[in-house]
Short mmCIF file of C-alpha atoms and ligand atoms in Angstrom, two decimals:
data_model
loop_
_atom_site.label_atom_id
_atom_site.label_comp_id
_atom_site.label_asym_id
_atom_site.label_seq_id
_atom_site.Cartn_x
_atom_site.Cartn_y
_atom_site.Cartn_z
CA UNK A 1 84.77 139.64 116.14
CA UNK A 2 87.47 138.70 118.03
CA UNK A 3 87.93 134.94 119.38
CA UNK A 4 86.98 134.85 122.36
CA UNK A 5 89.21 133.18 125.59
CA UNK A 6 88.91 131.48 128.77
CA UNK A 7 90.07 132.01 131.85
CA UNK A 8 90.87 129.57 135.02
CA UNK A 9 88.64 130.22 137.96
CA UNK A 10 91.87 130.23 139.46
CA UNK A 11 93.78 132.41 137.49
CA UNK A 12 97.17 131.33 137.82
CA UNK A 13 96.82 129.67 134.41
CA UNK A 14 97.09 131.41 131.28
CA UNK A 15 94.02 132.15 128.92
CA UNK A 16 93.44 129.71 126.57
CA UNK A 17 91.26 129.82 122.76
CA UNK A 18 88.16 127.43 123.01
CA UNK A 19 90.40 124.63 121.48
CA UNK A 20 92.63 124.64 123.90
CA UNK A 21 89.76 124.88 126.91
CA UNK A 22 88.32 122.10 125.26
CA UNK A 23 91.24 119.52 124.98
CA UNK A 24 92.65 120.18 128.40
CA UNK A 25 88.70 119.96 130.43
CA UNK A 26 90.54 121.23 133.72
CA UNK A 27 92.98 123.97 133.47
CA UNK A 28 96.52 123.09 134.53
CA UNK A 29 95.92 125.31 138.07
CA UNK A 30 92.96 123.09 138.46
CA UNK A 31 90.61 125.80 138.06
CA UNK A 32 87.84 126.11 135.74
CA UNK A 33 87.50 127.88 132.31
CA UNK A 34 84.98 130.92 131.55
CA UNK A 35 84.93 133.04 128.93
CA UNK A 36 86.24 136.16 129.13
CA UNK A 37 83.55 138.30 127.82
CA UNK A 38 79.80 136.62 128.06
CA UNK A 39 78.36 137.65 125.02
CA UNK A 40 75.07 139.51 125.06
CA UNK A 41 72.32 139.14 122.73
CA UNK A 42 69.58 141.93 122.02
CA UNK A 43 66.13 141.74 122.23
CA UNK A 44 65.67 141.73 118.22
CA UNK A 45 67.68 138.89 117.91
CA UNK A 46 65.68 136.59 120.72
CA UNK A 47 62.58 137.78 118.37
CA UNK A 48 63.96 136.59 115.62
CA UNK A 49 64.25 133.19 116.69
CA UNK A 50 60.58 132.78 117.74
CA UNK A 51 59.60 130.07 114.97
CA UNK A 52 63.59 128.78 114.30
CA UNK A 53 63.68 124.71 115.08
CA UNK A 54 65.81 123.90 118.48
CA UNK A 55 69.06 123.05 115.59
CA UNK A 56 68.71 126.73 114.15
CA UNK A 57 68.65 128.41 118.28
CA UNK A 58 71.78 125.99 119.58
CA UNK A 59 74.00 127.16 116.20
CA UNK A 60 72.74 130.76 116.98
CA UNK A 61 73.79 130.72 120.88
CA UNK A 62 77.00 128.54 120.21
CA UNK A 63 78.25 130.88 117.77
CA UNK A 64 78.46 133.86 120.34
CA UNK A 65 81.43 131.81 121.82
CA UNK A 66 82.90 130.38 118.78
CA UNK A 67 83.68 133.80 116.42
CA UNK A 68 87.30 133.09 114.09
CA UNK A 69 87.09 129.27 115.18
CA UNK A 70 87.71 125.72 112.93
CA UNK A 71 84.29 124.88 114.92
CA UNK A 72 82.07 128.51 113.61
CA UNK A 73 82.83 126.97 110.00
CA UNK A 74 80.62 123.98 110.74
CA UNK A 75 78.79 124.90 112.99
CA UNK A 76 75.35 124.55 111.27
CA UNK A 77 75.95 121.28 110.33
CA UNK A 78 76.96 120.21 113.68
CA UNK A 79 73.72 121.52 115.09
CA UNK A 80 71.38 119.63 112.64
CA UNK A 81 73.31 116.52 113.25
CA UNK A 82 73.49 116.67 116.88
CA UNK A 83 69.59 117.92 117.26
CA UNK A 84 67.60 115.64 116.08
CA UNK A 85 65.20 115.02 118.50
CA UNK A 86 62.50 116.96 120.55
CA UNK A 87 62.86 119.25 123.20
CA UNK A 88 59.00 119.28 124.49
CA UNK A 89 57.50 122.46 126.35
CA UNK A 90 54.64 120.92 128.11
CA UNK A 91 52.10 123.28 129.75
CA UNK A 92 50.87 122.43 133.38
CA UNK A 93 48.24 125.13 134.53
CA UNK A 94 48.42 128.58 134.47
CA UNK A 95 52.21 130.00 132.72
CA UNK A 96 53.56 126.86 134.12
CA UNK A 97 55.69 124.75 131.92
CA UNK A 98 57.87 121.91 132.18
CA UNK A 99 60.52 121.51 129.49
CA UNK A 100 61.41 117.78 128.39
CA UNK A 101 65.36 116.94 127.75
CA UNK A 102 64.70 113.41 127.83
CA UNK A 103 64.49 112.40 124.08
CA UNK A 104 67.75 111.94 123.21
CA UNK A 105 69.48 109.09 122.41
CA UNK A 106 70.20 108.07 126.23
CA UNK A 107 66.83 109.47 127.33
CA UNK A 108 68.59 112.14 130.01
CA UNK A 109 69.94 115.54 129.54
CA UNK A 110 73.40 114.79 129.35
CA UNK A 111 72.79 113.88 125.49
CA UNK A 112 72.49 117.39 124.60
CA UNK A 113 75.73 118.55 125.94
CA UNK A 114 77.71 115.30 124.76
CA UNK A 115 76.33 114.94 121.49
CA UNK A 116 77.42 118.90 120.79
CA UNK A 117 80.68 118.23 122.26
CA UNK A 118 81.55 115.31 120.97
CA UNK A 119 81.30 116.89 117.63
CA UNK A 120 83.29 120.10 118.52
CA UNK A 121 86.26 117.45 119.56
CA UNK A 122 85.88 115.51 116.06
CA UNK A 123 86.33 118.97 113.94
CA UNK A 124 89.27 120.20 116.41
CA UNK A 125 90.91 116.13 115.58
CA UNK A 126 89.69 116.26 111.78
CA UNK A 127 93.21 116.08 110.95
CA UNK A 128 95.16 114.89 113.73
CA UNK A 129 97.63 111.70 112.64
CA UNK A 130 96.61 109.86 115.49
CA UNK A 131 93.24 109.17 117.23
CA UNK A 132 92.36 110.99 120.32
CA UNK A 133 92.01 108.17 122.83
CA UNK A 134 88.65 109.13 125.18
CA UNK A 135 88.96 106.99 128.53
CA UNK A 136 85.94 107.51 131.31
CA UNK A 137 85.08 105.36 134.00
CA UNK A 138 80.98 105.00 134.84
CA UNK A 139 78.48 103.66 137.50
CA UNK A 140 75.70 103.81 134.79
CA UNK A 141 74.52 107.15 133.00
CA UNK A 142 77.41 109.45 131.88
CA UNK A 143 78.97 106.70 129.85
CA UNK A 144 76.61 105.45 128.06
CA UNK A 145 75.69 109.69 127.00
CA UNK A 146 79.46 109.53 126.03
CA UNK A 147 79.92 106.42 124.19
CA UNK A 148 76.15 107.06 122.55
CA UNK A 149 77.70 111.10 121.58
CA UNK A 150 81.02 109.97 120.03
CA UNK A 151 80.05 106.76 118.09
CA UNK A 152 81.08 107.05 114.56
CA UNK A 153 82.71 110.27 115.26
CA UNK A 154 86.06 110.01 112.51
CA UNK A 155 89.47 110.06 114.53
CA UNK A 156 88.21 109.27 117.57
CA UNK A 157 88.34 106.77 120.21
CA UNK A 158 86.40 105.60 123.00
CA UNK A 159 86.92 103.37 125.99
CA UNK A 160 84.30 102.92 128.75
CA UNK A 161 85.28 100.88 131.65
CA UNK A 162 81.89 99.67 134.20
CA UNK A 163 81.46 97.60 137.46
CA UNK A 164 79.41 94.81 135.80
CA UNK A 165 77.50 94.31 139.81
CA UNK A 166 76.47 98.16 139.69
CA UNK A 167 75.47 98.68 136.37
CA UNK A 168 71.70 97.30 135.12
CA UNK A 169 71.27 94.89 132.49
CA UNK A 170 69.76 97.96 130.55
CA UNK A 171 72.68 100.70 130.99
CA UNK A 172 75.25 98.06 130.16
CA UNK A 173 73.39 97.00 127.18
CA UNK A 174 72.77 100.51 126.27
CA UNK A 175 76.92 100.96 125.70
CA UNK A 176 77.97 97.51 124.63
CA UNK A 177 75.26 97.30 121.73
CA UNK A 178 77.28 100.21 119.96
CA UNK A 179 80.73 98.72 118.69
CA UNK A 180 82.86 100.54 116.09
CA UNK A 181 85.28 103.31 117.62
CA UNK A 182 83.50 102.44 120.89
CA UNK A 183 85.16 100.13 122.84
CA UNK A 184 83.24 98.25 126.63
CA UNK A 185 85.52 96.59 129.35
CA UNK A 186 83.31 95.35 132.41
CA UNK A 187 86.09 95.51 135.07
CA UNK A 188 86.20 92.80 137.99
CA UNK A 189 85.65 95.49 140.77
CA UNK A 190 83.87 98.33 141.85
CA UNK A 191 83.00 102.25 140.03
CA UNK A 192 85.99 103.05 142.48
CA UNK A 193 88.29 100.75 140.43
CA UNK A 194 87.35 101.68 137.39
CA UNK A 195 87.89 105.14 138.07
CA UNK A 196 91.07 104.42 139.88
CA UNK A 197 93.09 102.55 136.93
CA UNK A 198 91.57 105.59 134.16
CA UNK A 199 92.89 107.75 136.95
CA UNK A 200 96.46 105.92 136.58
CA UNK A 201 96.64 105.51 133.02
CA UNK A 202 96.10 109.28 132.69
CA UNK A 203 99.48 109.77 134.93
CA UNK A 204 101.94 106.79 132.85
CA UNK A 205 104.49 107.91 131.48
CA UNK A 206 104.67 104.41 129.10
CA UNK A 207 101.31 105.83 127.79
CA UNK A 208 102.39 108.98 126.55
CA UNK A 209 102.92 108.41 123.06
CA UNK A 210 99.06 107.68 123.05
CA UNK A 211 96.53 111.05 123.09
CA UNK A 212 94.39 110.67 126.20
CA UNK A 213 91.47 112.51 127.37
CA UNK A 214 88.28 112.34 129.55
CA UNK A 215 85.52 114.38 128.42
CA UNK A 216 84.88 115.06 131.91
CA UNK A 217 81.91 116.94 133.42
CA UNK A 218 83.48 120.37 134.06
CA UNK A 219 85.25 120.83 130.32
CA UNK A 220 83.30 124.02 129.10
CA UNK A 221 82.32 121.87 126.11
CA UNK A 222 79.48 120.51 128.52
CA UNK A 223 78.40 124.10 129.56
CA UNK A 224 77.69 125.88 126.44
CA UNK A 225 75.09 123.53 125.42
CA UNK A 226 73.20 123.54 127.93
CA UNK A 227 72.80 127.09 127.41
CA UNK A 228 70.78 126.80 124.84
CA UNK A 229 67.25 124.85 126.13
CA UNK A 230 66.95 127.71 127.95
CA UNK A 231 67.14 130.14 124.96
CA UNK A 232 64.94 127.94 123.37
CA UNK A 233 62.51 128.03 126.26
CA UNK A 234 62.24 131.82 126.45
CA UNK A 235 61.51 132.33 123.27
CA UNK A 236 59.13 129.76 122.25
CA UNK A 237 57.19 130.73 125.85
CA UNK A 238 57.53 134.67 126.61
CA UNK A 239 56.12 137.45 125.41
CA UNK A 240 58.28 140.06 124.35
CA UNK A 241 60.41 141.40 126.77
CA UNK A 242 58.70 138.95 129.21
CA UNK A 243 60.55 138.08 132.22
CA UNK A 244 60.85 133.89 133.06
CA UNK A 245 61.97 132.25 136.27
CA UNK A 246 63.38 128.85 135.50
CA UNK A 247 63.77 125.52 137.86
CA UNK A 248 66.66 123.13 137.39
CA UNK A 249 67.27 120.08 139.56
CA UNK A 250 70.76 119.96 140.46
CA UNK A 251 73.57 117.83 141.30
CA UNK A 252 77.37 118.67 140.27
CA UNK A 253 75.56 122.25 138.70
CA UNK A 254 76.69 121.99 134.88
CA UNK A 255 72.87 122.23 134.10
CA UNK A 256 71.81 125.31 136.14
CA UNK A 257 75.57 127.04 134.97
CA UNK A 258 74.11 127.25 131.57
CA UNK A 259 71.03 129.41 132.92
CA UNK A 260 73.33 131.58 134.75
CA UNK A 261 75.06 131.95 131.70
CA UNK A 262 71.91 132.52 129.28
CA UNK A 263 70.60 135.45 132.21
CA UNK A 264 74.25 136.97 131.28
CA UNK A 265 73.39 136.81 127.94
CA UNK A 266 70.33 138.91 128.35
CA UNK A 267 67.60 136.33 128.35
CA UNK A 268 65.28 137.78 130.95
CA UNK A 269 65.52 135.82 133.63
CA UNK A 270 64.04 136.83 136.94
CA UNK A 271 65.25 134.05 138.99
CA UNK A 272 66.80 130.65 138.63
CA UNK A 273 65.76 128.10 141.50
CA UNK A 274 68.28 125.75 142.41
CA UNK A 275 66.71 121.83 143.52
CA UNK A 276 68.97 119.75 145.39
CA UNK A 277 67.78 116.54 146.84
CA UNK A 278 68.88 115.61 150.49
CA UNK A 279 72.77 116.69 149.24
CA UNK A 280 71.84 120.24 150.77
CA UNK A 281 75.50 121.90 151.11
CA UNK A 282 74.33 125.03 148.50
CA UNK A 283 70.89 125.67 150.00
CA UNK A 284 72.61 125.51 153.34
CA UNK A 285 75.55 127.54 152.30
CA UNK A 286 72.75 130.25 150.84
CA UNK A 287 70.77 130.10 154.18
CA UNK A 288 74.03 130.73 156.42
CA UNK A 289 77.01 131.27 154.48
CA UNK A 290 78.74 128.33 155.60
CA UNK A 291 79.49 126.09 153.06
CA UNK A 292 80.52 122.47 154.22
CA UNK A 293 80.97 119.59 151.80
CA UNK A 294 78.68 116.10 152.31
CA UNK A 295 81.25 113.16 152.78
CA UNK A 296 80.39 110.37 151.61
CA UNK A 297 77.46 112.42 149.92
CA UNK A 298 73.66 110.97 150.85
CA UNK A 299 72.01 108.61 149.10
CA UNK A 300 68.66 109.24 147.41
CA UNK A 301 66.32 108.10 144.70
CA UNK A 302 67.29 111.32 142.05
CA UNK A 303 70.53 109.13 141.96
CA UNK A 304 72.39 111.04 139.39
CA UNK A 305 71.91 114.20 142.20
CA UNK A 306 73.68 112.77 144.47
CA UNK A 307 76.60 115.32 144.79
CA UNK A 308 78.13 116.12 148.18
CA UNK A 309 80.34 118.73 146.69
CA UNK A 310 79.22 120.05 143.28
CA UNK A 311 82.42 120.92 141.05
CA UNK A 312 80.34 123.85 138.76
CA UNK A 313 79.53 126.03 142.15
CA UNK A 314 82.86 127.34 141.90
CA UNK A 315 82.42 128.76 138.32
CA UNK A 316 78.64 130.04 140.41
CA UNK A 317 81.11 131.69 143.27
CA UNK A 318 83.56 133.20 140.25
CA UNK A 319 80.90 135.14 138.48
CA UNK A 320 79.56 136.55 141.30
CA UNK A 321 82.55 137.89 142.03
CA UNK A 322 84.44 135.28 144.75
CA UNK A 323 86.67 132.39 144.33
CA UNK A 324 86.31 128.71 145.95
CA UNK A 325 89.02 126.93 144.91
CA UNK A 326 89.56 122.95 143.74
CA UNK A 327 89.20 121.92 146.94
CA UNK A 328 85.64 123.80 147.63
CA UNK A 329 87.56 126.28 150.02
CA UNK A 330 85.84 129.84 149.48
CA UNK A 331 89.15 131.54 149.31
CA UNK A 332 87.21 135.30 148.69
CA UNK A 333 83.54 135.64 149.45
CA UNK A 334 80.99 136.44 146.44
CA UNK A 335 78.52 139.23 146.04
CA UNK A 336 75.80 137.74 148.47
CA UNK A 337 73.36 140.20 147.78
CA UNK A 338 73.69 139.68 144.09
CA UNK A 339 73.72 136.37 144.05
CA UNK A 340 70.45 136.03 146.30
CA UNK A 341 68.63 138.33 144.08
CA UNK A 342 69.34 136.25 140.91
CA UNK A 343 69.57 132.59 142.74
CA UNK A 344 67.07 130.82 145.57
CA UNK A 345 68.02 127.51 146.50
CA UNK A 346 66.26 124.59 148.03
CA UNK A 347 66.31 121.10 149.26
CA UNK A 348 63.82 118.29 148.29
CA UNK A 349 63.76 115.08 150.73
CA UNK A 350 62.98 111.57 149.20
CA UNK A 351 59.24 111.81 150.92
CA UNK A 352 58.48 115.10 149.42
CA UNK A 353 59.88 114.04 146.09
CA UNK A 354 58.21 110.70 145.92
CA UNK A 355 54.66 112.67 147.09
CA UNK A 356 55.47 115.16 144.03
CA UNK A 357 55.54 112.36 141.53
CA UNK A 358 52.46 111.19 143.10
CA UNK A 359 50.71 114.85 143.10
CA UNK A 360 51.61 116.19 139.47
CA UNK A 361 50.70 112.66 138.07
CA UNK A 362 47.37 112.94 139.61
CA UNK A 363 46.08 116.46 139.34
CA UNK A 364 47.81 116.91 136.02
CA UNK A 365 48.30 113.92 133.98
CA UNK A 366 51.62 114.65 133.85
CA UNK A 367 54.54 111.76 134.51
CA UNK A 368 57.73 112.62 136.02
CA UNK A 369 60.84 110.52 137.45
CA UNK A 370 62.63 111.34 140.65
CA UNK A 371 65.13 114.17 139.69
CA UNK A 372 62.16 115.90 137.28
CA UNK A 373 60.32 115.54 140.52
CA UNK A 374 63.26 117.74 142.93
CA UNK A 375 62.69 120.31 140.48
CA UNK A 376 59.06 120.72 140.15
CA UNK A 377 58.93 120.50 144.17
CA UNK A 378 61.41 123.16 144.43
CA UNK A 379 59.40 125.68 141.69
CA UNK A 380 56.14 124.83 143.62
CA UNK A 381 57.89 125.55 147.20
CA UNK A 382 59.33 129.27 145.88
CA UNK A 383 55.75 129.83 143.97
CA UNK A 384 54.35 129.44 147.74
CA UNK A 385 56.88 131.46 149.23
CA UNK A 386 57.30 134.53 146.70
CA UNK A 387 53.75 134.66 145.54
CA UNK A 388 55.54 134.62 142.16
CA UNK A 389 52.31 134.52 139.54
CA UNK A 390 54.18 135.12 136.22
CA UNK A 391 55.95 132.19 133.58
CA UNK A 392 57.85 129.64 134.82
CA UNK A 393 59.58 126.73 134.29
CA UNK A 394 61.03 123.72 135.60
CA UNK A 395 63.02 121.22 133.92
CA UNK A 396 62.32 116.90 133.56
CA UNK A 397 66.21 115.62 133.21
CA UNK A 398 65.64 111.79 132.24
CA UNK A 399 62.81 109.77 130.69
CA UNK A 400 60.18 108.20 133.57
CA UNK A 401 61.35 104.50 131.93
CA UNK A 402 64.80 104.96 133.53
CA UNK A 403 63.17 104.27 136.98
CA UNK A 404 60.51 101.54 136.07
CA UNK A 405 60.40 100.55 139.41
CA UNK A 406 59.60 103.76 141.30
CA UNK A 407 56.88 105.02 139.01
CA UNK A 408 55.24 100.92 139.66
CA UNK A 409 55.72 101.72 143.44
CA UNK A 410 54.33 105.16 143.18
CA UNK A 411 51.33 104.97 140.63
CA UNK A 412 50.62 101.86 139.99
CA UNK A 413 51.79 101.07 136.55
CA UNK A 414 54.57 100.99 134.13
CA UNK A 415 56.10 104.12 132.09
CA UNK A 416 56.04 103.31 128.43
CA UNK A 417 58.97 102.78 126.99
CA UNK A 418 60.76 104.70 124.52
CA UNK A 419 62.52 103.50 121.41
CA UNK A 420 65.71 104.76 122.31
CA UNK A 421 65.97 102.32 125.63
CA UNK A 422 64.10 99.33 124.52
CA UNK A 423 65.86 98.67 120.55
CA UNK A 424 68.93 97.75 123.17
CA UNK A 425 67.01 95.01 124.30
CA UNK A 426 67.49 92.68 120.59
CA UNK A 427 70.79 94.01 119.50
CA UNK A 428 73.99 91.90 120.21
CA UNK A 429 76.59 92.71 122.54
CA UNK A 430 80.13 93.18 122.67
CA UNK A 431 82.35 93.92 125.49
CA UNK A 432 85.59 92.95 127.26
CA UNK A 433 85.83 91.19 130.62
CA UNK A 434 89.16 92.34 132.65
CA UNK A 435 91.06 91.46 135.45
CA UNK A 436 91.11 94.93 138.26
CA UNK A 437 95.03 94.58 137.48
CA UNK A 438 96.67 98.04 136.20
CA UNK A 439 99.45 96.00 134.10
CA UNK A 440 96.74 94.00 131.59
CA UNK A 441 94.84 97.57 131.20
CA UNK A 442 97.91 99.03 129.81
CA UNK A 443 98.10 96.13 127.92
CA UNK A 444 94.52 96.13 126.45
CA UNK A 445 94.84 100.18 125.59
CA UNK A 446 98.47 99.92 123.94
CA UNK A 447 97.45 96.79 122.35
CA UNK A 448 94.19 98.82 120.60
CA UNK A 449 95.34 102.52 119.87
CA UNK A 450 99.46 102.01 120.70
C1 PLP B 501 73.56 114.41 135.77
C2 PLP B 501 72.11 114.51 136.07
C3 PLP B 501 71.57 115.56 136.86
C4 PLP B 501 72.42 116.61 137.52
O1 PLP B 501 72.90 117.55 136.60
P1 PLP B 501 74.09 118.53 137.04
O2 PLP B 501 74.47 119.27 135.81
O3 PLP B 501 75.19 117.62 137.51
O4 PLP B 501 73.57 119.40 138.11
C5 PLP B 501 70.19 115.62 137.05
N1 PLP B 501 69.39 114.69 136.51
C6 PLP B 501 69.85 113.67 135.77
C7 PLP B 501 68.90 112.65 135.24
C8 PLP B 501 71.23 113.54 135.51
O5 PLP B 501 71.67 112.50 134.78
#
């Protein structure tokens, strides 16, 4: 096979190997890569994975984009190493399922795609003379996935800089109980500063002697991942040749990307339902064919949903066919009919969300947080609407204990715990305390990796 490339949703960049797509994230005409060619898998093959462990199905899908690669080579131990955890298919009634990828280390989804990609960028810097220096700014979640995914990872660097007022005493403890190649600066200001000084250290010329990179949301290395739950789903659930419509609770639409990318594939997939909370610009944009960013976007309890303008719907508007460009202008209009019949889209309010958590905890027995909740509303709302009767699924993307105070609200008690949020609470921490001054930032990250 040949490697495969990736192009920029804008194509006025060149084609790039997966390396390359990897180490830049963005391409330089601020488009987004795809590959090329999706690669298709056959029915045999999906069969042959029916008993395989999750480890065994993510090496199996990851190779079809890795063929002639430094990553293929390794790829099987990457995959053991990264997967350690489960990825639970829980039944609720009738061919109705609701798939777990809360277990990781971080207790949301995002482990699964930084824990694989994290690993990719280790092998591409195995023998680098320098460290790649990984600088992100966070208000809570993505950085502790980030610094969690690339802790201990040989040749690599990270620095996570947090608003100490906006971050709880469990996320912050959840990064600054790490140490080693991970390093924590609570910065005397808001997310907004934090992101603003990463912004400017990005653009110094005095720092380029030092390899810097984000790891950002919309680097491919996040997509292909998250591919593979989905795989896993359909064949530990279907029968043969069965088809599957899948629910996934969305915010800046890296998670439902990967199940348009596993329907390319092949996996039969009769429809992928797209939850937003209040932030309704897609469903909207699918009702009228307007689409109108949120600014500022609206605030609601799935917190990590809250997305006024969702960077991955431009790779959505590229494959079928049209191009929105970096600004969220639809420069060429899509396939509507095409996308409609593979995509329905709908928006879940607070109430309906919070009654949702209420419902499926009572009639089922089954517990799930606020952006698990979007997406079980939105299955349930095109079940009603369709008549669909045959398997589906809708996806849980963070452990009930990451919103103790909800679920106490809501039902009455608290979630139980799991051991991957509460061994935080007796280890030491370690961070850095810094002035919101640009000049003593330089400082701190020539001082460390200059
Ligand atoms: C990031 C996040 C989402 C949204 O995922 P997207 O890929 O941005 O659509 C949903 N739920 C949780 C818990 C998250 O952390």
């Amino acid at each position: 096979m040949a490697p495969l490339t990736f192009y920029s949703t804008n194509r006025s960049a060149p084609c790039v190997s997966l390396a390359e797509a990897l180490l830049q994230g963005q391409a330089p005409d601020r488009g987004l890569y795809l590959p090329s060619e999706i690669p298709r898998v056959s029915p045999e093959e999906l069969a042959g994975l029916r008993d395989a462990p999750y480890s065994e199905i993510a090496r199996f899908v990851i190779s079809q984009y890795t063929p002639d690669t430094v990553i293929d080579s390794v790829l099987d131990e990457l995959c053991t190493d990264a997967y350690d955890f489960d990825v639970p298919l829980e039944p609720v009634g009738d061919r109705r399922f609701v798939m777990r990828l809360d277990r990781g280390p971080t207790a949301s989804f995002k482990d699964f795609a930084a824990r694989m990609m994290a690993r990719m960028f280790g092998v591409l810097r195995r023998n680098a003379d320098s460290p790649l220096v990984i600088l992100t700014a966070t208000s809570g979640d993505t950085g502790s996935a980030i610094a969690h995914a690339f802790y201990g990872i040989p040749n690599i660097q990270v620095m996570v800089l947090f608003p100490p007022k906006e971050v709880s005493n469990r996320q912050r403890k959840q990064m600054t109980t790490l140490g080693g190649n991970i390093t924590i600066v609570a910065l005397d200001g808001q997310f907004d500063d934090c992101q603003a000084l990463v912004k400017q250290a990005f653009a110094d010329p005095d720092l380029q002697s030092i390899d810097l990179t984000s790891a950002n949301s919309i680097n491919i290395g996040r997509l292909l991942p998250q591919i593979v739950y989905y795989v896993y789903a359909y064949v530990k659930l279907a029968k043969q040749g069965e088809p599957i419509t899948l629910c996934v609770p969305s915010g800046n639409f890296g998670n439902m990307m990967g199940a348009v990318l596993a329907r390319r594939m092949g996996i039969p997939i009769r429809r992928i339902v797209i939850a937003t909370n209040a932030n309704d610009e897609v469903p909207v944009y699918f009702r009228t064919r307007e689409y109108g960013k949120i600014v500022p976007s609206r605030v609601c309890i799935s917190n990590a949903m809250n997305v006024g303008h969702p960077s991955n719907f431009a790779r959505v508007i590229d494959l079928y066919g049209g191009w929105m460009d970096e600004t969220g202008l639809i420069r060429e209009e899509p396939d509507v009919k095409h996308m409609h019949r593979d995509l329905w889209s709908v928006s879940i309010d607070d109430e309906e969300t919070r009654r949702t958590i209420q419902e499926v905890w009572n009639r089922h027995g089954v517990l799930l947080e606020p952006h698990g909740a979007v997406g079980w509303a939105g299955l349930s709302r095109y079940i009603r609407e369709t008549g669909e009767t045959g398997l589906t699924l809708s996806v849980e993307t963070a452990h009930p204990a990451k919103f103790p105070e909800e679920i106490r609200h809501l039902l009455g008690f608290d979630p139980d715990v799991p051991d991957s949020l509460s061994s935080v609470e007796t280890k030491e921490e370690s961070y850095l305390n810094l002035d919101n001054n640009y000049e003593r930032f330089r400082m701190l990250i020539q001082e460390r990796y200059g």
